[in-house]
XYZ file of C-alpha atoms in Angstrom:
629
model
C -0.018 -0.057 -0.013
C 1.551 3.348 -1.039
C 1.105 6.749 0.502
C -1.424 7.874 -2.028
C -3.750 4.954 -1.145
C -3.209 5.679 2.536
C -4.396 9.333 1.975
C -7.522 8.046 0.151
C -8.398 5.775 3.032
C -7.979 8.701 5.348
C -10.121 10.953 3.215
C -12.822 8.435 3.054
C -12.782 7.972 6.866
C -12.870 11.675 7.416
C -15.818 12.118 5.065
C -17.976 9.084 5.912
C -17.262 8.523 9.700
C -16.386 11.997 11.003
C -18.279 12.380 14.233
C -20.016 15.539 15.066
C -19.533 14.690 18.665
C -17.373 11.838 19.800
C -19.159 10.607 22.980
C -17.620 9.980 26.364
C -16.543 6.330 26.431
C -18.088 5.551 29.919
C -16.358 3.133 32.332
C -13.406 0.980 31.245
C -13.210 -1.366 34.329
C -11.259 0.627 36.761
C -12.706 1.611 40.122
C -10.819 4.842 40.492
C -12.146 5.648 43.992
C -11.009 2.145 45.082
C -7.529 2.784 43.719
C -7.278 5.982 45.560
C -8.346 4.334 48.694
C -5.591 1.725 48.277
C -3.056 4.402 47.796
C -4.180 6.143 51.005
C -4.334 3.037 53.163
C -1.786 0.570 51.770
C 1.925 1.102 51.667
C 2.500 -1.165 48.773
C -0.186 0.740 46.697
C 1.378 4.102 47.541
C 4.762 2.682 46.417
C 3.046 1.419 43.254
C 1.606 4.737 42.497
C 5.015 6.544 43.009
C 6.585 4.006 40.743
C 4.186 4.881 37.995
C 4.977 8.565 38.462
C 8.683 7.936 38.238
C 8.335 5.782 35.106
C 6.280 8.539 33.347
C 8.661 11.277 34.415
C 11.609 9.336 32.985
C 10.118 8.871 29.549
C 8.546 12.346 29.311
C 11.914 13.952 29.913
C 13.495 12.001 26.947
C 11.448 12.880 23.895
C 9.789 16.016 22.799
C 7.769 14.186 20.123
C 7.804 10.707 18.602
C 10.297 10.045 15.714
C 9.388 10.099 12.101
C 10.850 7.422 9.760
C 10.541 3.673 9.173
C 10.424 1.544 12.192
C 12.212 -1.859 12.436
C 11.440 -5.367 13.704
C 12.631 -5.613 17.303
C 13.570 -9.229 16.759
C 16.554 -7.815 14.864
C 17.834 -5.752 17.758
C 20.037 -8.470 18.904
C 23.764 -9.238 18.737
C 25.047 -12.238 16.890
C 25.327 -14.253 20.162
C 21.573 -13.797 20.910
C 21.784 -10.967 23.394
C 19.365 -8.042 23.090
C 21.095 -4.831 22.447
C 21.115 -2.157 25.011
C 18.585 0.476 24.231
C 20.003 3.992 24.657
C 17.364 6.736 24.195
C 20.127 9.214 23.398
C 21.858 7.106 20.774
C 19.662 6.621 17.696
C 22.510 5.487 15.427
C 24.885 3.529 17.748
C 23.668 0.307 19.322
C 25.773 -1.474 22.007
C 25.794 -5.047 23.291
C 26.693 -4.969 26.987
C 27.545 -8.565 27.044
C 29.961 -9.030 24.097
C 30.968 -5.404 23.696
C 30.018 -5.117 19.946
C 28.509 -1.963 18.523
C 25.999 -1.983 15.606
C 25.027 0.784 13.277
C 22.722 1.416 10.434
C 19.658 -0.438 9.397
C 17.892 -2.430 10.822
C 19.203 -1.243 14.214
C 18.393 2.488 13.723
C 14.811 1.437 12.575
C 14.430 -0.730 15.685
C 15.480 2.292 17.838
C 12.705 4.297 16.398
C 10.194 1.437 17.121
C 11.397 1.239 20.725
C 10.815 4.980 21.201
C 7.257 4.759 19.925
C 6.716 1.829 22.258
C 8.039 3.906 25.287
C 5.852 6.959 24.460
C 2.782 4.802 23.952
C 3.476 3.307 27.490
C 4.123 6.774 28.914
C 0.781 7.910 27.520
C -1.121 5.062 29.086
C 0.633 5.728 32.410
C -0.078 9.379 32.149
C -3.774 8.690 31.576
C -3.981 6.808 34.716
C -2.117 9.351 36.711
C -4.429 12.071 35.420
C -7.457 10.165 36.615
C -5.838 9.749 40.076
C -4.401 13.175 40.500
C -6.098 15.568 38.060
C -2.644 17.160 37.344
C -2.735 19.016 34.065
C 0.863 17.869 33.107
C -0.439 14.307 32.681
C -3.334 15.438 30.545
C -1.213 17.750 28.438
C 1.148 14.955 27.651
C -1.351 12.572 26.422
C -3.217 15.243 24.389
C 0.051 16.407 22.788
C 1.110 12.910 21.720
C -2.319 11.819 20.449
C -2.556 14.988 18.405
C 0.859 14.543 17.034
C 0.033 11.063 15.834
C -3.162 12.315 14.332
C -1.531 15.234 12.541
C 1.464 13.048 11.295
C -0.265 9.719 10.588
C -0.074 10.153 6.776
C 3.738 10.826 6.908
C 4.173 7.103 7.685
C 4.296 4.521 4.937
C 2.686 1.078 5.418
C 5.522 -1.470 5.700
C 6.545 -4.757 7.225
C 7.386 -8.288 5.977
C 7.165 -10.520 9.058
C 3.804 -10.471 10.723
C 1.474 -8.263 8.709
C 2.033 -4.662 7.941
C 2.197 -1.613 10.104
C 2.016 2.072 9.360
C 3.606 3.724 12.408
C 5.117 0.497 13.603
C 6.859 -2.322 11.809
C 4.168 -4.933 11.564
C 0.464 -5.204 12.289
C 1.134 -6.733 15.784
C 3.190 -3.717 16.990
C 0.828 -1.416 15.250
C -2.037 -3.079 17.331
C -0.150 -3.098 20.672
C 0.603 0.705 20.285
C -2.932 1.668 19.257
C -4.295 -0.458 22.200
C -2.241 1.510 24.687
C -3.076 4.870 23.119
C -6.761 4.036 23.087
C -6.718 3.364 26.803
C -4.844 6.728 27.372
C -7.417 8.463 25.272
C -10.227 6.868 27.256
C -8.769 8.178 30.489
C -8.458 11.869 29.294
C -11.359 11.949 26.932
C -13.955 13.746 29.138
C -11.593 16.886 29.233
C -10.727 16.942 25.553
C -12.484 19.482 23.288
C -14.755 18.147 20.660
C -12.265 19.330 17.969
C -9.553 17.253 19.625
C -11.640 14.247 19.999
C -12.770 14.398 16.263
C -9.072 14.902 15.106
C -7.793 11.885 17.030
C -10.759 9.687 16.026
C -10.860 10.507 12.294
C -7.317 11.227 11.490
C -5.587 8.470 13.493
C -7.757 5.938 15.477
C -10.280 5.008 12.929
C -8.131 4.636 9.883
C -5.598 2.747 11.938
C -8.190 0.410 13.465
C -9.536 -0.354 10.025
C -6.170 -0.914 8.582
C -5.448 -3.464 11.461
C -8.885 -5.095 11.326
C -8.410 -5.856 7.540
C -5.448 -8.026 8.399
C -7.425 -10.104 10.948
C -8.298 -13.646 9.751
C -7.234 -16.497 11.945
C -6.922 -17.839 15.425
C -3.562 -16.492 16.506
C -1.867 -14.324 19.266
C -1.266 -11.521 16.757
C -4.915 -11.448 15.760
C -5.823 -11.258 19.423
C -3.860 -8.072 19.557
C -5.653 -6.894 16.373
C -8.958 -7.425 18.307
C -7.650 -5.570 21.397
C -6.774 -2.524 19.268
C -9.991 -2.514 17.161
C -12.110 -3.167 20.155
C -10.643 -0.626 22.495
C -10.925 2.002 19.826
C -14.534 0.929 19.334
C -15.392 1.331 22.920
C -13.435 4.666 23.242
C -15.216 6.136 20.284
C -18.564 4.440 20.771
C -18.276 2.691 17.415
C -20.507 -0.445 17.642
C -19.354 -1.942 14.415
C -15.718 -2.012 15.585
C -16.697 -3.459 18.932
C -18.829 -6.221 17.335
C -15.960 -7.001 14.838
C -13.369 -7.218 17.674
C -15.484 -9.313 20.101
C -18.171 -11.241 18.312
C -16.632 -11.561 14.760
C -15.445 -14.881 13.249
C -12.010 -14.332 14.601
C -12.951 -12.057 17.572
C -12.104 -12.353 21.141
C -14.854 -14.956 21.936
C -13.705 -17.298 19.112
C -10.123 -16.772 19.969
C -10.642 -18.045 23.477
C -13.059 -20.778 22.382
C -10.916 -22.204 19.557
C -7.499 -21.084 20.649
C -7.197 -22.410 24.149
C -6.955 -26.152 24.847
C -9.291 -28.045 27.219
C -6.550 -28.025 29.783
C -5.956 -24.214 29.491
C -3.055 -23.647 27.243
C -2.762 -21.412 24.257
C -2.533 -23.706 21.223
C 0.865 -22.417 19.985
C 2.609 -24.328 22.731
C 5.032 -21.623 24.010
C 4.580 -20.272 27.652
C 5.829 -16.865 26.267
C 3.045 -16.739 23.736
C 0.612 -18.077 26.217
C 1.049 -15.056 28.521
C 1.492 -12.716 25.545
C -1.993 -13.810 24.402
C -3.367 -13.273 27.833
C -1.958 -9.725 27.710
C -3.922 -9.144 24.558
C -7.173 -10.559 25.850
C -7.159 -8.805 29.110
C -7.771 -5.174 28.228
C -10.508 -5.895 25.809
C -12.104 -8.467 28.206
C -11.998 -5.950 31.132
C -13.555 -3.167 28.930
C -16.259 -5.433 27.587
C -17.271 -6.530 31.105
C -17.298 -2.799 32.230
C -19.554 -1.956 29.285
C -21.760 -5.029 29.975
C -21.016 -6.430 26.515
C -21.864 -10.207 26.574
C -18.878 -12.612 26.706
C -20.281 -16.161 26.240
C -18.026 -19.194 25.743
C -15.090 -17.563 27.409
C -14.880 -19.890 30.423
C -11.465 -21.189 29.366
C -9.930 -17.749 29.997
C -9.550 -18.431 33.732
C -7.776 -21.733 32.872
C -5.121 -19.756 30.932
C -4.034 -18.324 34.333
C -4.327 -21.506 36.376
C -2.694 -23.991 34.000
C 0.867 -22.636 34.166
C 0.712 -22.950 37.912
C 0.615 -26.716 37.501
C 3.266 -26.733 34.637
C 6.089 -24.886 36.406
C 9.118 -26.669 37.811
C 9.671 -26.779 41.599
C 11.280 -23.348 41.754
C 8.595 -21.656 39.709
C 10.670 -21.669 36.492
C 8.576 -22.391 33.275
C 9.749 -24.616 30.445
C 10.938 -22.925 27.205
C 9.086 -25.104 24.773
C 8.897 -23.994 21.163
C 9.382 -20.329 20.475
C 9.794 -19.356 24.160
C 12.264 -16.910 25.854
C 14.172 -19.060 28.370
C 14.260 -18.141 31.986
C 10.559 -17.317 32.307
C 9.197 -17.912 35.821
C 5.833 -17.572 37.673
C 6.809 -14.934 40.120
C 7.635 -12.576 37.312
C 4.044 -12.961 36.054
C 2.423 -11.371 39.081
C 0.787 -8.492 36.919
C -1.307 -11.270 35.098
C -2.514 -12.774 38.358
C -3.430 -9.414 39.770
C -5.903 -8.983 36.820
C -7.084 -12.658 37.276
C -7.892 -12.024 40.895
C -9.895 -9.044 39.764
C -11.807 -10.911 36.957
C -12.436 -14.213 38.655
C -11.992 -14.070 42.388
C -10.542 -17.484 42.227
C -8.934 -18.916 45.354
C -5.937 -20.592 43.709
C -5.040 -17.307 41.878
C -5.216 -15.381 45.215
C -2.962 -17.985 46.813
C -0.618 -17.885 43.978
C -0.289 -14.153 44.323
C 0.462 -14.480 48.099
C 3.112 -17.041 47.425
C 4.857 -14.956 44.577
C 5.153 -11.925 46.830
C 7.206 -13.747 49.337
C 10.328 -12.852 47.224
C 9.422 -9.534 45.575
C 7.676 -6.219 46.423
C 4.118 -5.618 45.124
C 4.385 -2.606 42.939
C 2.931 -3.176 39.469
C 0.388 -1.013 37.721
C -1.966 -4.017 37.560
C -1.822 -4.498 41.345
C -2.654 -0.797 41.814
C -5.535 -0.793 39.327
C -7.038 -4.175 39.849
C -5.463 -6.087 42.655
C -7.076 -6.816 45.934
C -6.127 -4.644 48.845
C -5.021 -7.607 50.890
C -3.904 -11.174 50.131
C -4.089 -14.341 52.240
C -1.027 -15.642 54.056
C 1.397 -17.375 51.879
C 1.110 -21.140 51.779
C 3.231 -22.681 49.059
C 2.040 -26.137 47.946
C 4.115 -29.090 46.776
C 3.549 -29.771 43.185
C 2.724 -33.236 42.038
C 3.151 -34.993 38.690
C 0.862 -33.449 36.104
C -0.603 -34.461 32.742
C -1.933 -32.039 30.242
C -3.499 -34.512 27.842
C -4.976 -32.043 25.361
C -1.601 -30.033 25.072
C 0.523 -33.104 25.125
C 2.724 -32.271 28.075
C 3.608 -34.328 31.121
C 5.648 -33.229 34.180
C 6.873 -36.007 36.454
C 7.899 -34.765 39.901
C 9.384 -35.913 43.171
C 11.427 -34.165 45.842
C 14.707 -34.266 43.877
C 13.863 -34.116 40.128
C 11.282 -32.880 37.575
C 11.053 -34.338 34.123
C 9.051 -32.745 31.252
C 8.029 -34.808 28.174
C 6.407 -33.098 25.126
C 4.407 -35.138 22.748
C 1.218 -33.173 21.909
C -0.343 -31.608 18.847
C 1.392 -29.469 16.341
C 1.078 -25.838 17.398
C 1.543 -23.805 14.252
C 4.448 -21.688 13.216
C 5.957 -21.226 16.668
C 6.266 -25.045 17.091
C 9.775 -26.496 17.104
C 8.787 -29.900 15.737
C 10.274 -31.840 18.606
C 7.802 -34.488 19.485
C 9.171 -36.575 22.511
C 11.514 -33.851 23.532
C 12.650 -34.151 27.148
C 13.851 -31.797 29.868
C 15.470 -32.503 33.255
C 15.206 -30.200 36.329
C 16.947 -30.701 39.660
C 18.701 -28.601 42.299
C 16.831 -25.427 41.303
C 18.354 -25.509 37.729
C 17.379 -27.039 34.369
C 20.124 -29.474 33.624
C 18.845 -30.787 30.307
C 17.214 -27.816 28.693
C 14.917 -26.896 25.898
C 16.722 -23.818 24.587
C 13.667 -21.991 23.463
C 14.287 -19.144 21.195
C 16.179 -15.762 20.726
C 15.625 -12.860 18.421
C 13.931 -14.207 15.296
C 16.000 -11.870 13.084
C 19.476 -13.435 13.959
C 21.188 -16.440 12.206
C 21.576 -18.371 15.489
C 17.813 -18.796 15.655
C 18.385 -21.601 13.072
C 20.137 -23.502 15.859
C 17.416 -23.006 18.469
C 14.652 -24.240 16.158
C 16.733 -27.121 14.594
C 16.009 -30.776 15.564
C 19.522 -31.206 16.829
C 19.045 -28.454 19.563
C 16.449 -30.704 21.322
C 16.644 -33.786 23.449
C 15.075 -36.361 21.175
C 15.581 -38.886 18.457
C 16.447 -37.511 15.075
C 16.016 -39.650 11.964
C 18.406 -39.272 9.044
C 19.249 -35.801 10.245
C 15.848 -34.462 9.140
C 13.208 -32.213 10.647
C 9.884 -33.868 11.923
C 6.743 -33.481 9.976
C 4.099 -31.111 11.260
C 2.352 -33.849 13.300
C 1.403 -34.528 16.930
C 2.177 -37.574 19.135
C -0.075 -39.701 21.268
C 0.021 -40.910 24.781
C 0.535 -44.691 25.641
C 0.757 -44.565 29.480
C 0.690 -42.113 32.256
C 0.984 -42.308 36.016
C 2.759 -40.211 38.638
C 6.046 -42.046 38.108
C 6.000 -42.958 34.390
C 4.957 -41.687 31.020
C 5.138 -43.462 27.638
C 4.270 -41.662 24.305
C 4.551 -42.213 20.529
C 6.068 -39.467 18.391
C 3.363 -39.879 15.739
C 3.935 -39.965 12.040
C 6.748 -37.447 12.278
C 9.130 -39.383 10.053
C 7.593 -41.445 7.215
C 7.608 -45.262 7.955
C 9.343 -44.815 11.398
C 7.591 -45.487 14.664
C 9.233 -43.737 17.756
C 8.383 -44.378 21.245
C 9.779 -42.858 24.487
C 9.169 -44.175 28.015
C 10.457 -42.098 30.963
C 10.357 -43.413 34.547
C 11.102 -41.258 37.546
C 13.723 -42.433 40.096
C 14.309 -40.963 43.544
C 17.463 -39.091 42.110
C 17.028 -39.321 38.359
C 15.218 -41.126 35.654
C 15.215 -44.081 33.391
C 14.812 -42.969 29.641
C 13.910 -45.653 27.102
C 13.818 -44.672 23.436
C 12.950 -47.023 20.635
C 12.518 -46.700 16.766
C 11.190 -49.264 14.334
C 11.149 -49.289 10.479
C 11.032 -51.560 7.645
C 14.409 -50.170 6.302
C 17.478 -48.855 7.713
C 17.982 -45.212 8.968
C 20.476 -43.173 10.769
C 19.040 -42.765 14.235
C 20.528 -39.958 16.405
C 19.333 -39.861 20.093
C 20.524 -36.501 21.372
C 20.931 -35.074 24.871
C 22.150 -31.604 25.952
C 23.686 -31.197 29.304
C 24.616 -28.052 31.096
C 27.970 -29.296 32.290
C 31.322 -30.570 31.222
C 31.961 -34.098 30.106
C 34.479 -35.951 32.303
C 37.150 -38.237 30.616
C 35.438 -41.329 29.226
C 38.443 -43.636 28.644
C 37.122 -44.294 25.142
C 39.234 -44.123 22.034
C 37.893 -41.001 20.087
C 38.599 -39.496 16.628
C 37.246 -36.441 14.942
C 33.627 -37.028 13.665
C 33.405 -36.182 9.963
C 30.134 -37.903 9.287
C 27.709 -35.276 10.569
C 25.590 -33.321 8.208
C 26.294 -29.600 7.490
C 22.652 -28.675 8.066
C 19.664 -29.369 10.255
C 21.534 -27.832 13.271
C 24.508 -30.144 13.090
C 26.602 -27.356 11.709
C 26.404 -25.664 15.148
C 28.122 -28.679 17.005
C 31.498 -27.807 17.935
C 34.548 -30.152 17.623
C 32.611 -33.318 17.750
C 34.483 -36.511 18.415
C 33.367 -40.112 17.739
C 33.846 -43.339 19.772
C 32.358 -46.860 19.479
C 29.743 -47.562 22.092
C 28.786 -50.620 23.819
C 26.114 -51.613 26.299
C 27.011 -50.714 29.861
C 29.050 -47.467 29.144
C 28.591 -44.645 31.730
C 29.210 -40.991 30.938
C 29.461 -38.297 33.558
C 29.248 -34.443 33.527
C 30.341 -31.982 36.103
C 27.371 -29.612 36.244
C 27.858 -26.133 35.214
C 25.196 -24.210 37.159
C 25.115 -26.156 40.396
C 27.126 -28.563 42.457
C 27.317 -32.353 41.581
C 27.547 -34.734 38.700
C 25.112 -36.129 36.232
C 25.778 -39.632 35.145
C 24.282 -41.481 32.256
C 24.441 -45.270 32.103
C 23.761 -46.430 28.563
C 22.384 -49.825 27.509
C 21.333 -51.008 24.108
C 20.920 -54.457 22.429
C 22.369 -52.964 19.191
C 25.831 -51.605 18.272
C 25.980 -47.924 18.356
C 28.467 -44.968 18.215
C 28.849 -42.003 20.756
C 29.461 -38.605 19.483
C 30.321 -35.863 22.032
C 31.272 -32.190 21.949
C 29.944 -28.779 22.803
C 27.177 -26.578 21.370
C 25.646 -23.069 21.984
C 23.377 -22.650 24.971
C 20.918 -19.740 25.002
C 22.321 -17.113 25.109
C 25.011 -18.471 23.053
C 28.013 -16.866 24.911
C 27.573 -20.009 27.147
C 28.238 -23.535 25.827
C 26.939 -26.897 26.985
C 27.786 -30.433 26.245
C 25.995 -32.733 23.933
C 26.013 -36.358 23.424
C 24.572 -38.229 20.377
C 23.898 -41.914 20.408
C 23.992 -43.059 16.856
C 23.093 -46.331 15.070
C 22.378 -47.013 11.455
C 19.823 -49.973 10.977
C 16.034 -50.588 10.809
C 15.660 -50.667 14.595
C 17.118 -48.575 17.459
C 16.816 -49.157 21.164
C 18.460 -47.414 24.152
C 17.614 -47.575 27.785
C 19.584 -44.996 29.673
C 19.668 -44.333 33.304
C 20.376 -40.691 34.366
C 21.339 -40.066 38.077
C 22.440 -37.111 40.068
C 25.746 -37.945 41.985
C 27.621 -35.847 44.487
C 31.031 -37.321 43.778
C 32.892 -39.200 41.038
C 34.731 -42.398 42.084
């Protein structure tokens, strides 16, 4: 879409939908009197309020107006090792990595810088709107009004662009266009009663309406991005009193109701299979859901929304860390998700949510915007509960737990473009650390993301060095100590089964594959530790493919394996040793070396158990040891 077409769209909107009087939006779901009461009576709420003031002051002092120019995809604002670059608001043309010391200039980094500035300004506007409702101070009103009118006056100066997830106008893709418009619509909502009719009409017809329509035209499936489309379109609809936009965003074929009904599994997880995108989707559903409830708009068939909050409580490892399956940022944990549970407590008054909040705040202050606006004044006493083994049959995840170790096995349905095609992938957690990890993902725009998504980066059986088909697996058996599953038809003509049994200080991991003809079977494990001397005769391994992730394996060496061999690794992040006792009825090779962790300035060990025949079978016992004999 070129600029002349955009001007035409804007002209049509101004002529056909200009509003003589843009009405007051009405309630958006915040009890402002209750918030002020919390600030006056609760020390944590006063601190949260002051934190919002400081956050606004910091951003408001940085930028006089938003920047003009093309915006960039923030997944490219990473160094080559996978570290996010340090955003410096005073440095639009020089971008530094604090971890590896490299500097980056030019496109796409300058474009990403502009995108980050727009994001900060949108956030500051949202905060300023809240502060204005709570204080009545003109400086907050003036900031929001100024920025909204700037966007209205300069909207046609931006060219539609983007090649990753839809197109944006101000921002780099439809997703970020929608997140920005959502925040600015909320800011408008909070100051609207004191805007002049002329200001209201300018913001509505020159920016909000054409941008909402531009976003809505790109909505057409069940997906986290399209949930954000709905948030932007619906919030603009409520803010401006546009019933057509409201109906499209909530009741349409890909509106909020259908997103929850069809996008959330029966055990509460977002279908894309990533805990990052699970919470990201929640964050898109929340503002529109809250606004719809406040406006008494019907929300049938949305019961699974509560399950989206409670399911992760049963998935996390013993220390609250969440697995980085599929396209997920590693290092996610439940205590960092307190803002979501503040909103859940407001929406559902669920006892498990309230208890989770109380437990999370044992290790951190309560100071989020969500706690201030929506959270209960007081929480019950903390009472952490010991997690038990858990099966999520619809999502195809199982977590086996005892007092020493947690084991996660993934076998479930294909989750779309964010899936890593890793049926029967395994993770091991012990001693407050993930010892055998799923690496998740990093910035999508860097070359190293090929490694994170590759078959070889996962702990599973790889056949002929190829990527699995887009298929799901199936469950064979589950109890609190053992799980068995089939990978499904992920490799033509090959049946793969994995059975994992929990031990007091480890697990027994049995993997088998059957086919009518020979294949190269590679059973791969990644261990965050250093392999100890094996006593095996090794030689450089020259038989690995140069693709499929194998190209990221460092200095691989090859040895002949035989049943009864034991390998040991000194663990990197915690004390102790992890041993692996390997048994197999078939001859096999052992390939060892190192490979990138996530982030990639850390390395970890890998071991590949390889055989080339029609059948493969291994039964490996992994145990935590405190010493090595």
